[in-house]
Amino acid sequence: MPEPAASAPTRETGRRLGSLAIVWRFASRYPAQLAIAIAALFVTSATTLAIPWTFKSVIDKGFTDGGNTAHIDRAFYTMFALVAVLAVATAFRFYFVSWLGERTVADVRMAVQANLLRLAPRWFEENRPSEVASRLTSDTAQIENAVGTTVSVALRNTLMGIGGIVSLFLLAPKLAGLLLLGIPIIVLPMVLLGQRVRSHSRSSQDRIADIGAMAVETLGAMKVVQAFGQEQREQERFAAAVDRSFTTAKRRIRIRALMTALVIGLLFGAVTLLLWTTVSDVAAGRLSGGSLTAFIFTAGLVTGAFGALTEVYGDLLRAAGAAERLSELLAERPEIAAPANPIALPTPARGALAFEGVTFRYPTRPEVSALSDFTLAVAQGETVALVGPSGAGKSTLFQLAERFYDPQVGRVTIDGVDLRDADPAAVRERMALVPQDAVIFAASARDNLRYGRWEASDEQLWAAAESANAAEFLRALPEGLDTFMGEAGARLSGGQRQRLTIARALLRDAPILLLDEATSALDAESERLVQAALERLMANRTTLVIAHRLATVRAADRIIVMDGGRIVEQGTHTQLIARSGLYARLASLQFSEAA
C-alpha cells in the first residue's frame, strides 16, 4: 500500500484568521442566540472590572473614614450583587456560546456533506474519501472548539483588556500610560510567532487526516490484512503516521509555549516594574491606597486577559486552518450539473439509449481513450450484452449512461434527448443499476431495499424480495426487514447481498436496466437464484448487460463485442460463434475450461 500523500488540492497559506469568516457566516444565522451570548460577554466583563472599584471604595472610605462599618457593609453588599450578576451572566454566556458552537458545527457538516453529494465521481478519484471524512470530523471539531470556547475566551479577554485599560487610566493615568508603552513589545512576538503557529497547525491537521485515512483503509480491508499476515507492517505504518503527526504537533507546541512565556513574562514584568515605581506616590499621598489596590487588581485582570489571548490566538489559528480546509470543500463545484433550462425527458418513458460517435478519456488517464468514435443504439425493450477483455470500455458505457461523466466528443441520448441538455437527476431516475460488487449500507434490510424507492410500502418491499428470490432469507433474519445488515452487509452471503441489490433495482421500476456482471462471484446455486431473479427484472425493460461469463448472455437479443474502446463484432451468440472472431475465441476458452 502506498504511503499517504498530501492532500490533493494545493492550498494557499496566507489567509490567516480571515478563514474563520465561514464560522461567522453560519453562526450569524442565529441572531437571537448570538445577541444573548454577546450581551452576556459584555455583562461578565463589565461586572468583573467593577469588582476592583468596590475594593477601592472599601479601603479609601471604609478603612480611612474612622472604620465606617456601614460603608464597608454597603460595599460588600454591592460586591455580592456583582458576584450574583457575574454568575448568572457566565451561565448564560456558557450555554449560548456552547449552543452556537454545536449548532454551527452541525450546519457546517451538513453543508459540506450536501456539497459533496453533488460532486461528480471524478472528484472522488482525485481526493481520498477517507481524508475528506477526516475533515468532517477532526476539522469540524476544531471549529466547534473555536466557536464554543476559543472565540468566547478571545472576545471576553479582549473586552476585559480594553475595559481594564480604561479603568487603569481612570485610577492612575501615569501608571496606565507607562503600562501601555509595553504593549507593542508584547504584540510583536505574538504576531510573528503566530504566523509560524498557523503554518504548523495546518500541517498538524493534515497529518491527523493521514492517520484517519490510513485507519479507515486498513480496518476496511482487515480480512486481506490478516489473510496475508500484514498486521505487523500495518501497525508499523500506522505508528509511523502517528509519529509524523506527533513531531508536527511538537513543533507547534514549542512555538506556542515560547510565545506564551514571552508574553506572560513581559506583561507581569512590566506590572511589577510599574508597582515598584509607584510606592513613592502612595507614600507621598499622590495616590490613595484604594486606588493602588484597585490598580493592582485591574492590572492583574488586564495582564491575565492579554496572556490568555496569546494562548487562544494559537487555538484560533488552528481553527482557521480547519476552516480553510472546510471552505475548500464548500467551494467545490460539480462538473456535472443540470443546465439552466433543462429539457424534460419524454413521457411516458420509452427507454431507448444511444451512444453517437462517442470518444471519451477519463480525466485521471487523459492519455488513453476509453472509447473511440463509439456508436451504439439500444432500442426500447432490447437486451444488449457487452463482452470483451478488461479495459475494453464496457463499464465506461455505464458511467456515461448515468452521466457521471460527459464525453469529449459525440453525445449520449435517452429517448432522443442529449444527456447534457437534461437534468442528471431525471436521467438517473430512469435507470436501475445492479453493480458487480453489491453495495449494502450499514442499515436495516428495509432501508437497503428502500434505496430503490424510498416511499415503497412493506407490501411492495416483500413483492420485490419475492421476485428477487430474497424473501426466504429476509424472513429468516432475527428481526426481518428491521435487521441491521452490518458494515457492507457483513451478515449476508455474497449471493444474498446480490439478490438484495436486485430487489432494490426491482423497486426502482426504471425503464433502463444496467447489469454489471451481477453473477460473476457466485456459486452455482446462488447464480441460479440470481439469474432467475434477473430474468424477471429484465422483462419489458431496455437492458445493458456487462458479462465476462458468456454463458449468462446467450439469450441476449444482441451481443456487442468490444476491444480498445470500439465495437469489433456484434450479433447473436450463434452468429458470433460462426464468425470465428474474438467472441468465438473467448467462448472457446471459457467453455473448454468449464468442460
Coordinates of C-alpha atoms in Angstrom, one line a residue:
M1 CA 0.0 0.0 0.0
P2 CA 1.3 3.4 -0.8
E3 CA 2.1 5.9 1.9
P4 CA -0.5 8.6 2.4
A5 CA 0.0 11.5 0.0
A6 CA -0.5 15.1 0.8
S7 CA -4.0 16.4 0.3
A8 CA -4.7 16.8 -3.4
P9 CA -5.8 20.5 -3.5
T10 CA -3.0 23.0 -3.4
R11 CA -3.8 25.4 -0.6
E12 CA -2.5 28.9 -0.1
T13 CA -1.4 29.7 3.4
G14 CA -1.8 33.5 3.6
R15 CA -5.4 33.9 4.7
R16 CA -4.8 33.7 8.4
L17 CA -7.7 34.4 10.6
G18 CA -9.8 35.5 7.7
S19 CA -10.6 31.9 7.1
L20 CA -12.8 32.0 10.1
A21 CA -15.3 34.0 8.1
I22 CA -17.1 30.7 7.5
V23 CA -17.7 30.4 11.2
W24 CA -19.4 33.8 11.3
R25 CA -21.4 33.0 8.2
F26 CA -23.0 30.0 9.8
A27 CA -23.3 31.4 13.4
S28 CA -25.0 34.6 12.1
R29 CA -28.0 32.5 11.1
Y30 CA -29.0 32.6 14.7
P31 CA -29.1 36.3 15.6
A32 CA -31.1 35.8 18.9
Q33 CA -28.7 33.3 20.4
L34 CA -25.7 35.4 19.1
A35 CA -27.1 38.6 20.7
I36 CA -27.7 36.9 24.1
A37 CA -24.2 35.4 24.0
I38 CA -22.5 38.8 23.2
A39 CA -24.6 40.6 25.8
A40 CA -23.6 38.0 28.4
L41 CA -20.0 38.5 27.4
F42 CA -20.3 42.3 27.9
V43 CA -22.0 41.9 31.3
T44 CA -19.5 39.4 32.6
S45 CA -16.6 41.6 31.5
A46 CA -18.1 44.8 32.9
T47 CA -19.0 43.0 36.2
T48 CA -15.5 41.6 36.6
L49 CA -14.0 45.0 36.1
A50 CA -16.4 46.6 38.6
I51 CA -15.2 44.4 41.4
P52 CA -11.8 46.2 41.9
W53 CA -13.7 49.5 42.3
T54 CA -15.5 48.1 45.3
F55 CA -12.2 47.3 46.9
K56 CA -11.1 50.9 46.3
S57 CA -14.2 52.1 48.0
V58 CA -13.7 49.8 51.0
I59 CA -10.1 50.9 51.5
D60 CA -10.4 54.6 50.8
K61 CA -13.7 55.2 52.6
G62 CA -14.2 52.3 54.9
F63 CA -10.8 52.0 56.5
T64 CA -9.7 55.6 56.3
D65 CA -13.0 57.2 57.4
G66 CA -12.8 56.1 61.0
G67 CA -13.7 52.5 60.2
N68 CA -17.1 53.3 58.8
T69 CA -18.7 49.8 59.0
A70 CA -21.9 51.0 57.3
H71 CA -19.9 51.9 54.2
I72 CA -18.0 48.7 54.3
D73 CA -21.2 46.7 54.6
R74 CA -22.7 48.6 51.6
A75 CA -19.5 47.9 49.6
F76 CA -19.7 44.2 50.3
Y77 CA -23.4 44.1 49.5
T78 CA -22.6 45.6 46.2
M79 CA -19.8 43.1 45.7
F80 CA -22.2 40.2 46.5
A81 CA -24.7 41.6 43.9
L82 CA -21.9 41.9 41.3
V83 CA -20.9 38.2 42.0
A84 CA -24.5 37.1 41.6
V85 CA -24.8 39.0 38.3
L86 CA -21.4 37.6 37.2
A87 CA -22.6 34.0 38.0
V88 CA -25.9 34.3 36.1
A89 CA -24.3 36.1 33.1
T90 CA -21.5 33.5 33.0
A91 CA -24.1 30.7 32.9
F92 CA -25.9 32.5 30.0
R93 CA -22.6 33.0 28.2
F94 CA -21.6 29.4 28.6
Y95 CA -24.9 28.0 27.5
F96 CA -25.5 30.2 24.4
V97 CA -21.8 30.1 23.3
S98 CA -21.8 26.3 23.6
W99 CA -25.1 26.1 21.8
L100 CA -23.8 28.3 19.0
G101 CA -20.7 26.1 18.7
E102 CA -22.7 22.8 18.5
R103 CA -25.2 24.3 16.1
T104 CA -22.6 25.9 13.8
V105 CA -20.6 22.7 13.6
A106 CA -23.8 20.8 12.8
D107 CA -24.6 23.2 10.0
V108 CA -21.1 23.2 8.6
R109 CA -21.1 19.4 8.5
M110 CA -24.5 19.3 6.8
A111 CA -23.4 22.0 4.2
V112 CA -20.2 20.2 3.4
Q113 CA -21.9 16.8 3.1
A114 CA -24.6 18.3 0.9
N115 CA -22.0 19.8 -1.4
L116 CA -20.0 16.6 -1.5
L117 CA -23.1 14.7 -2.6
R118 CA -23.3 17.0 -5.7
L119 CA -19.8 16.3 -6.9
A120 CA -19.0 14.1 -9.8
P121 CA -17.1 10.8 -9.3
R122 CA -14.0 12.3 -10.9
W123 CA -13.5 14.5 -7.8
F124 CA -13.5 11.4 -5.5
E125 CA -11.0 9.7 -7.8
E126 CA -8.6 12.6 -7.2
N127 CA -9.4 13.1 -3.5
R128 CA -9.4 10.4 -0.9
P129 CA -12.8 9.9 0.7
S130 CA -11.1 8.9 4.0
E131 CA -9.2 12.2 4.0
V132 CA -12.5 14.1 3.3
A133 CA -14.2 12.2 6.2
S134 CA -11.4 13.3 8.5
R135 CA -12.2 16.9 7.5
L136 CA -15.8 16.3 8.5
T137 CA -14.7 15.1 11.9
S138 CA -11.4 16.5 13.2
D139 CA -11.7 19.8 11.3
T140 CA -15.2 20.4 12.4
A141 CA -14.1 19.6 16.0
Q142 CA -11.6 22.4 15.7
I143 CA -14.4 24.7 14.6
E144 CA -16.6 23.6 17.5
N145 CA -13.8 24.3 19.9
A146 CA -13.3 27.7 18.3
V147 CA -17.0 28.8 18.5
G148 CA -17.8 27.1 21.7
T149 CA -14.7 28.1 23.7
T150 CA -11.9 29.9 21.9
V151 CA -13.9 32.7 20.3
S152 CA -15.8 33.3 23.6
V153 CA -12.5 33.4 25.6
A154 CA -10.9 35.7 23.0
L155 CA -13.8 38.1 23.0
R156 CA -14.1 38.1 26.8
N157 CA -10.4 38.8 27.2
T158 CA -10.4 41.4 24.5
L159 CA -13.3 43.2 26.3
M160 CA -11.5 42.7 29.7
G161 CA -8.3 44.1 28.2
I162 CA -9.9 47.2 26.7
G163 CA -12.2 47.9 29.6
G164 CA -9.4 47.2 32.0
I165 CA -7.1 49.7 30.3
V166 CA -9.9 52.4 30.5
S167 CA -10.2 51.6 34.2
L168 CA -6.5 51.8 34.7
F169 CA -6.4 55.3 33.2
L170 CA -9.3 56.4 35.5
L171 CA -7.4 55.0 38.5
A172 CA -3.9 56.2 37.7
P173 CA -3.3 57.8 34.3
K174 CA 0.5 57.9 34.8
L175 CA 0.8 54.3 35.6
A176 CA -1.6 53.3 32.9
G177 CA 0.4 55.2 30.3
L178 CA 3.6 53.5 31.3
L179 CA 1.9 50.1 31.2
L180 CA 0.7 50.8 27.6
L181 CA 4.2 51.5 26.4
G182 CA 5.0 47.9 26.9
I183 CA 2.1 46.6 24.8
P184 CA 3.8 46.8 21.3
I185 CA 6.7 44.8 22.8
I186 CA 4.1 42.1 23.7
V187 CA 2.1 42.2 20.5
L188 CA 5.1 41.9 18.2
P189 CA 6.3 38.4 19.2
M190 CA 2.6 37.3 19.3
V191 CA 2.1 38.3 15.6
L192 CA 5.5 36.9 14.4
L193 CA 5.3 33.6 16.2
G194 CA 1.6 33.3 15.5
Q195 CA 2.3 33.1 11.7
R196 CA 4.5 30.1 12.4
V197 CA 1.9 28.5 14.7
R198 CA -0.7 28.7 11.9
S199 CA 1.6 27.0 9.4
H200 CA 2.4 24.2 11.8
S201 CA -1.3 24.0 12.8
R202 CA -2.3 23.3 9.2
S203 CA 0.4 20.7 8.8
S204 CA -0.8 19.1 12.1
Q205 CA -4.3 18.9 10.7
D206 CA -3.0 17.3 7.5
R207 CA -1.1 14.7 9.5
I208 CA -4.2 13.9 11.6
A209 CA -6.2 13.4 8.3
D210 CA -3.5 11.0 7.1
I211 CA -4.0 9.0 10.3
G212 CA -7.7 8.8 9.8
A213 CA -7.4 7.9 6.2
M214 CA -5.0 5.1 7.0
A215 CA -7.1 3.7 9.8
V216 CA -10.2 3.6 7.5
E217 CA -8.3 1.9 4.7
T218 CA -6.7 -0.7 7.0
L219 CA -9.8 -1.5 9.0
G220 CA -11.9 -1.7 5.9
A221 CA -9.5 -4.3 4.4
M222 CA -9.0 -6.3 7.7
K223 CA -9.6 -9.7 6.1
V224 CA -7.0 -9.0 3.4
V225 CA -4.5 -7.7 6.0
Q226 CA -4.9 -10.8 8.2
A227 CA -5.0 -13.2 5.3
F228 CA -1.6 -12.0 4.1
G229 CA -0.2 -11.7 7.6
Q230 CA 0.5 -8.0 7.3
E231 CA -0.7 -7.0 10.8
Q232 CA 2.8 -6.1 12.0
R233 CA 3.5 -4.0 8.9
E234 CA 0.2 -2.1 9.1
Q235 CA 0.9 -1.5 12.8
E236 CA 4.4 -0.1 11.9
R237 CA 2.9 2.0 9.1
F238 CA 0.3 3.4 11.4
A239 CA 2.8 4.1 14.1
A240 CA 5.0 6.0 11.6
A241 CA 2.0 8.2 10.7
V242 CA 1.3 8.8 14.3
D243 CA 4.9 9.7 14.9
R244 CA 4.8 12.2 12.0
S245 CA 1.7 13.8 13.5
F246 CA 3.3 14.0 16.9
T247 CA 6.5 15.5 15.5
T248 CA 4.5 18.2 13.7
A249 CA 2.5 18.8 16.9
K250 CA 5.6 19.2 19.0
R251 CA 6.9 21.9 16.7
R252 CA 3.6 23.8 17.1
I253 CA 3.6 23.3 20.9
R254 CA 7.1 24.5 21.2
I255 CA 6.4 27.7 19.4
R256 CA 3.1 28.3 21.4
A257 CA 5.0 27.7 24.6
L258 CA 7.7 30.2 23.7
M259 CA 5.0 32.7 22.6
T260 CA 3.1 32.3 25.9
A261 CA 6.3 32.5 28.0
L262 CA 7.4 35.7 26.3
V263 CA 4.1 37.5 26.6
I264 CA 3.4 36.5 30.2
G265 CA 6.9 37.3 31.3
L266 CA 6.8 40.7 29.6
L267 CA 3.3 41.5 30.9
F268 CA 3.9 40.6 34.5
G269 CA 7.4 42.0 34.4
A270 CA 6.1 45.4 33.3
V271 CA 3.4 45.4 36.0
T272 CA 6.0 44.5 38.7
L273 CA 8.3 47.3 37.5
L274 CA 5.4 49.8 37.5
L275 CA 4.3 48.9 41.0
W276 CA 7.9 49.3 42.2
T277 CA 8.0 52.9 40.9
T278 CA 4.5 53.6 42.4
V279 CA 5.3 53.0 46.1
S280 CA 6.7 56.6 46.5
D281 CA 3.5 58.0 45.1
V282 CA 1.5 56.3 47.7
A283 CA 3.9 57.3 50.5
A284 CA 3.6 60.9 49.3
G285 CA -0.2 60.8 49.2
R286 CA -0.3 61.4 45.5
L287 CA -2.1 58.1 45.1
S288 CA -4.5 56.5 47.5
G289 CA -4.1 53.0 48.9
G290 CA -7.5 52.1 47.5
S291 CA -6.6 53.3 44.0
L292 CA -3.3 51.3 44.2
T293 CA -5.2 48.2 45.3
A294 CA -7.8 48.6 42.5
F295 CA -5.0 49.3 40.0
I296 CA -3.1 46.1 41.0
F297 CA -6.3 44.1 40.8
T298 CA -7.3 45.6 37.4
A299 CA -3.7 45.3 36.1
G300 CA -3.8 41.6 37.0
L301 CA -7.0 41.2 35.1
V302 CA -5.6 43.1 32.1
T303 CA -2.3 41.1 32.0
G304 CA -4.2 37.9 32.5
A305 CA -6.5 38.8 29.6
F306 CA -3.6 39.6 27.3
G307 CA -1.8 36.4 28.4
A308 CA -4.9 34.4 27.7
L309 CA -5.2 36.0 24.3
T310 CA -1.8 34.7 23.4
E311 CA -2.9 31.2 24.2
V312 CA -6.3 31.4 22.4
Y313 CA -4.6 33.0 19.4
G314 CA -2.9 29.7 18.7
D315 CA -6.2 27.9 19.0
L316 CA -7.8 30.4 16.7
L317 CA -5.0 29.8 14.2
R318 CA -5.7 26.1 14.3
A319 CA -9.4 26.7 13.8
A320 CA -8.6 29.0 10.9
G321 CA -6.6 26.2 9.3
A322 CA -9.5 23.8 9.8
A323 CA -12.0 26.4 8.5
E324 CA -9.8 26.9 5.4
R325 CA -9.9 23.2 4.6
L326 CA -13.7 23.0 5.1
S327 CA -14.1 26.2 3.0
E328 CA -12.3 24.4 0.2
L329 CA -14.9 21.6 0.3
L330 CA -17.7 24.0 0.3
A331 CA -16.2 25.9 -2.7
E332 CA -16.0 22.8 -4.9
R333 CA -18.5 22.9 -7.7
P334 CA -19.8 19.9 -9.6
E335 CA -18.6 19.4 -13.1
I336 CA -21.8 17.5 -13.9
A337 CA -24.8 19.7 -13.3
A338 CA -28.2 20.5 -14.7
P339 CA -28.3 23.2 -17.4
A340 CA -30.1 26.5 -16.6
N341 CA -33.1 25.3 -18.6
P342 CA -33.1 21.5 -18.7
I343 CA -35.0 19.7 -21.4
A344 CA -37.7 17.4 -20.0
L345 CA -37.4 13.8 -20.9
P346 CA -40.3 12.4 -22.9
T347 CA -43.3 10.9 -21.1
P348 CA -44.1 8.1 -21.0
A349 CA -40.5 6.9 -20.9
R350 CA -39.5 4.5 -23.7
G351 CA -36.1 3.6 -22.5
A352 CA -34.2 4.0 -25.8
L353 CA -30.5 4.6 -25.2
A354 CA -27.9 5.7 -27.8
F355 CA -24.2 6.5 -28.0
E356 CA -23.4 8.6 -31.1
G357 CA -19.8 8.9 -32.2
V358 CA -18.6 9.0 -28.6
T359 CA -14.9 9.5 -27.7
F360 CA -14.1 9.6 -24.1
R361 CA -10.9 9.8 -21.9
Y362 CA -11.0 9.6 -18.2
P363 CA -9.7 12.9 -16.6
T364 CA -7.3 10.8 -14.5
R365 CA -6.0 9.0 -17.6
P366 CA -6.1 11.6 -20.4
E367 CA -3.5 9.8 -22.5
V368 CA -5.8 6.7 -23.1
S369 CA -9.1 6.7 -24.9
A370 CA -11.6 4.6 -23.0
L371 CA -14.0 4.9 -26.0
S372 CA -13.1 5.9 -29.6
D373 CA -15.8 7.0 -32.0
F374 CA -18.2 4.6 -30.4
T375 CA -21.7 4.3 -31.8
L376 CA -24.5 2.1 -30.4
A377 CA -28.3 2.3 -30.4
V378 CA -30.2 0.2 -27.9
A379 CA -33.9 0.0 -28.8
Q380 CA -36.8 0.1 -26.3
G381 CA -37.1 -3.2 -24.5
E382 CA -33.9 -4.7 -26.1
T383 CA -31.4 -6.7 -24.2
V384 CA -27.8 -6.0 -25.2
A385 CA -24.9 -7.8 -23.8
L386 CA -21.4 -6.1 -23.7
V387 CA -18.5 -8.5 -23.7
G388 CA -14.8 -8.2 -24.3
P389 CA -11.5 -8.2 -22.4
S390 CA -10.8 -6.0 -19.4
G391 CA -10.3 -2.4 -20.3
A392 CA -12.4 -2.6 -23.5
G393 CA -14.7 0.2 -22.3
K394 CA -17.7 -1.7 -21.1
S395 CA -18.0 -0.1 -17.7
T396 CA -17.4 3.3 -19.3
L397 CA -20.6 3.0 -21.2
F398 CA -22.5 2.7 -17.8
Q399 CA -20.6 5.7 -16.4
L400 CA -21.6 7.8 -19.4
A401 CA -25.2 6.5 -19.5
E402 CA -25.7 7.6 -15.9
R403 CA -23.9 10.9 -16.7
F404 CA -21.2 10.5 -14.2
Y405 CA -19.0 11.9 -17.0
D406 CA -19.6 13.7 -20.3
P407 CA -17.9 12.5 -23.5
Q408 CA -15.3 14.8 -25.0
V409 CA -16.7 14.0 -28.5
G410 CA -20.1 12.8 -29.5
R411 CA -23.2 12.5 -27.4
V412 CA -25.3 10.1 -25.3
T413 CA -29.1 10.2 -25.5
I414 CA -32.1 8.8 -23.7
D415 CA -35.3 8.8 -25.8
G416 CA -33.7 11.2 -28.2
V417 CA -32.6 13.8 -25.6
D418 CA -28.9 14.6 -25.2
L419 CA -28.0 13.9 -21.5
R420 CA -26.1 17.2 -21.3
D421 CA -29.4 19.0 -22.0
A422 CA -31.3 17.1 -19.3
D423 CA -31.3 17.2 -15.5
P424 CA -28.9 14.5 -14.3
A425 CA -31.4 13.5 -11.6
A426 CA -34.1 13.0 -14.2
V427 CA -31.7 10.9 -16.3
R428 CA -30.8 8.6 -13.3
E429 CA -34.4 8.3 -12.3
R430 CA -34.9 6.3 -15.5
M431 CA -32.2 3.8 -14.7
A432 CA -31.7 1.0 -12.2
L433 CA -28.2 -0.4 -11.5
V434 CA -27.2 -3.8 -10.3
P435 CA -23.4 -3.5 -9.7
Q436 CA -20.9 -6.3 -9.8
D437 CA -19.9 -5.6 -6.2
A438 CA -23.2 -5.5 -4.2
V439 CA -23.3 -2.3 -2.2
I440 CA -25.1 -2.8 1.1
F441 CA -25.3 0.1 3.6
A442 CA -24.8 -0.3 7.3
A443 CA -28.5 0.0 7.9
S444 CA -31.6 -2.3 8.1
A445 CA -32.7 -4.6 5.3
R446 CA -35.7 -2.3 4.9
D447 CA -33.7 0.8 4.4
N448 CA -31.4 -1.0 1.9
L449 CA -34.3 -2.1 -0.1
R450 CA -36.0 1.3 0.0
Y451 CA -32.9 2.8 -1.6
G452 CA -34.6 1.8 -4.8
R453 CA -37.8 3.7 -3.9
W454 CA -37.8 5.3 -0.5
E455 CA -41.6 5.7 -0.3
A456 CA -42.3 2.0 -1.0
S457 CA -44.7 0.2 1.3
D458 CA -43.8 -3.1 3.1
E459 CA -46.1 -4.9 0.7
Q460 CA -44.0 -3.6 -2.2
L461 CA -40.8 -4.4 -0.4
W462 CA -41.8 -8.0 0.0
A463 CA -43.1 -8.3 -3.5
A464 CA -39.7 -7.1 -4.8
A465 CA -37.9 -9.5 -2.5
E466 CA -40.1 -12.4 -3.7
S467 CA -39.3 -11.6 -7.4
A468 CA -35.6 -11.3 -6.5
N469 CA -35.6 -14.7 -4.6
A470 CA -34.6 -12.8 -1.5
A471 CA -37.8 -13.2 0.6
E472 CA -36.8 -16.5 2.1
F473 CA -33.6 -15.4 3.7
L474 CA -35.0 -12.0 4.7
R475 CA -37.8 -13.7 6.6
A476 CA -35.3 -15.8 8.4
L477 CA -33.4 -12.8 9.7
P478 CA -33.8 -12.2 13.5
E479 CA -35.8 -9.1 13.1
G480 CA -37.0 -9.5 9.5
L481 CA -36.7 -6.3 7.5
D482 CA -35.6 -4.4 10.6
T483 CA -32.5 -6.5 11.0
F484 CA -29.3 -4.5 10.8
M485 CA -27.1 -5.7 7.9
G486 CA -23.7 -4.8 9.4
E487 CA -20.9 -3.0 7.8
A488 CA -21.1 -3.6 4.0
G489 CA -23.7 -6.3 4.6
A490 CA -21.4 -8.4 6.7
R491 CA -24.4 -10.5 7.9
L492 CA -25.2 -11.7 4.4
S493 CA -23.6 -14.1 2.0
G494 CA -22.4 -12.9 -1.5
G495 CA -25.5 -14.3 -3.2
Q496 CA -27.8 -12.8 -0.6
R497 CA -26.2 -9.4 -1.0
Q498 CA -26.6 -9.6 -4.8
R499 CA -30.3 -10.7 -4.5
L500 CA -30.9 -7.7 -2.2
T501 CA -29.5 -5.3 -4.8
I502 CA -31.7 -6.9 -7.4
A503 CA -34.7 -6.4 -5.2
R504 CA -33.7 -2.8 -4.8
A505 CA -33.5 -2.4 -8.6
L506 CA -36.9 -4.0 -9.0
L507 CA -38.4 -1.4 -6.6
R508 CA -36.8 1.3 -8.8
D509 CA -39.0 0.1 -11.6
A510 CA -37.0 2.1 -14.2
P511 CA -37.3 1.6 -17.9
I512 CA -33.5 1.1 -18.4
L513 CA -31.6 -1.6 -16.5
L514 CA -27.8 -1.7 -16.2
L515 CA -26.4 -5.0 -15.1
D516 CA -22.6 -5.1 -14.3
E517 CA -21.6 -8.7 -14.2
A518 CA -24.1 -9.4 -11.4
T519 CA -23.3 -13.2 -11.1
S520 CA -19.6 -13.3 -11.5
A521 CA -18.7 -14.1 -7.9
L522 CA -21.4 -16.5 -7.0
D523 CA -21.6 -20.3 -6.5
A524 CA -23.7 -22.4 -8.8
E525 CA -26.8 -22.4 -6.5
S526 CA -26.6 -18.7 -5.8
E527 CA -26.1 -18.0 -9.5
R528 CA -29.2 -20.0 -10.4
L529 CA -31.3 -18.0 -8.0
V530 CA -29.8 -14.6 -9.0
Q531 CA -30.2 -15.4 -12.7
A532 CA -33.8 -16.3 -12.3
A533 CA -34.3 -13.0 -10.4
L534 CA -32.5 -11.1 -13.2
E535 CA -34.7 -12.6 -15.9
R536 CA -37.8 -11.3 -14.1
L537 CA -36.1 -7.9 -13.6
M538 CA -35.2 -7.6 -17.3
A539 CA -38.6 -8.4 -18.6
N540 CA -40.0 -5.4 -20.6
R541 CA -37.0 -3.2 -19.9
T542 CA -34.2 -1.9 -22.0
T543 CA -31.2 -3.8 -20.6
L544 CA -27.4 -3.3 -20.9
V545 CA -25.5 -6.3 -19.5
I546 CA -21.8 -6.4 -18.9
A547 CA -20.7 -10.0 -18.8
H548 CA -17.4 -11.9 -18.6
R549 CA -19.1 -15.3 -18.2
L550 CA -20.5 -15.7 -21.7
A551 CA -22.9 -18.5 -20.6
T552 CA -25.0 -15.8 -19.0
V553 CA -25.6 -13.8 -22.2
R554 CA -26.5 -16.4 -24.7
A555 CA -30.1 -15.3 -24.6
A556 CA -29.4 -11.6 -25.2
D557 CA -31.1 -10.0 -28.2
R558 CA -27.7 -8.7 -29.3
I559 CA -24.2 -9.2 -28.2
I560 CA -21.7 -6.3 -28.6
V561 CA -18.0 -7.4 -28.6
M562 CA -15.7 -4.6 -27.6
D563 CA -12.0 -4.2 -27.7
G564 CA -9.9 -1.0 -27.2
G565 CA -13.0 1.2 -26.8
R566 CA -14.5 0.1 -30.1
I567 CA -17.1 -2.4 -31.4
V568 CA -15.3 -5.2 -33.1
E569 CA -18.3 -7.6 -33.5
Q570 CA -22.0 -7.7 -32.9
G571 CA -24.8 -10.2 -33.4
T572 CA -26.4 -13.1 -31.6
H573 CA -24.5 -15.9 -29.8
T574 CA -24.9 -18.3 -32.7
Q575 CA -23.9 -15.7 -35.3
L576 CA -20.8 -14.7 -33.4
I577 CA -19.7 -18.3 -32.9
A578 CA -20.0 -18.9 -36.6
R579 CA -17.7 -15.9 -37.4
S580 CA -14.7 -17.4 -35.5
G581 CA -13.7 -13.9 -34.3
L582 CA -12.9 -12.5 -30.8
Y583 CA -16.2 -13.7 -29.3
A584 CA -15.7 -17.2 -30.6
R585 CA -12.1 -17.3 -29.1
L586 CA -13.4 -16.1 -25.7
A587 CA -16.2 -18.6 -25.8
S588 CA -13.9 -21.4 -26.8
L589 CA -11.6 -20.6 -23.8
Q590 CA -14.4 -20.4 -21.3
F591 CA -16.4 -23.3 -22.4
S592 CA -13.3 -25.6 -22.7
E593 CA -12.3 -24.6 -19.2
A594 CA -15.8 -25.3 -17.9
A595 CA -15.7 -28.7 -19.5

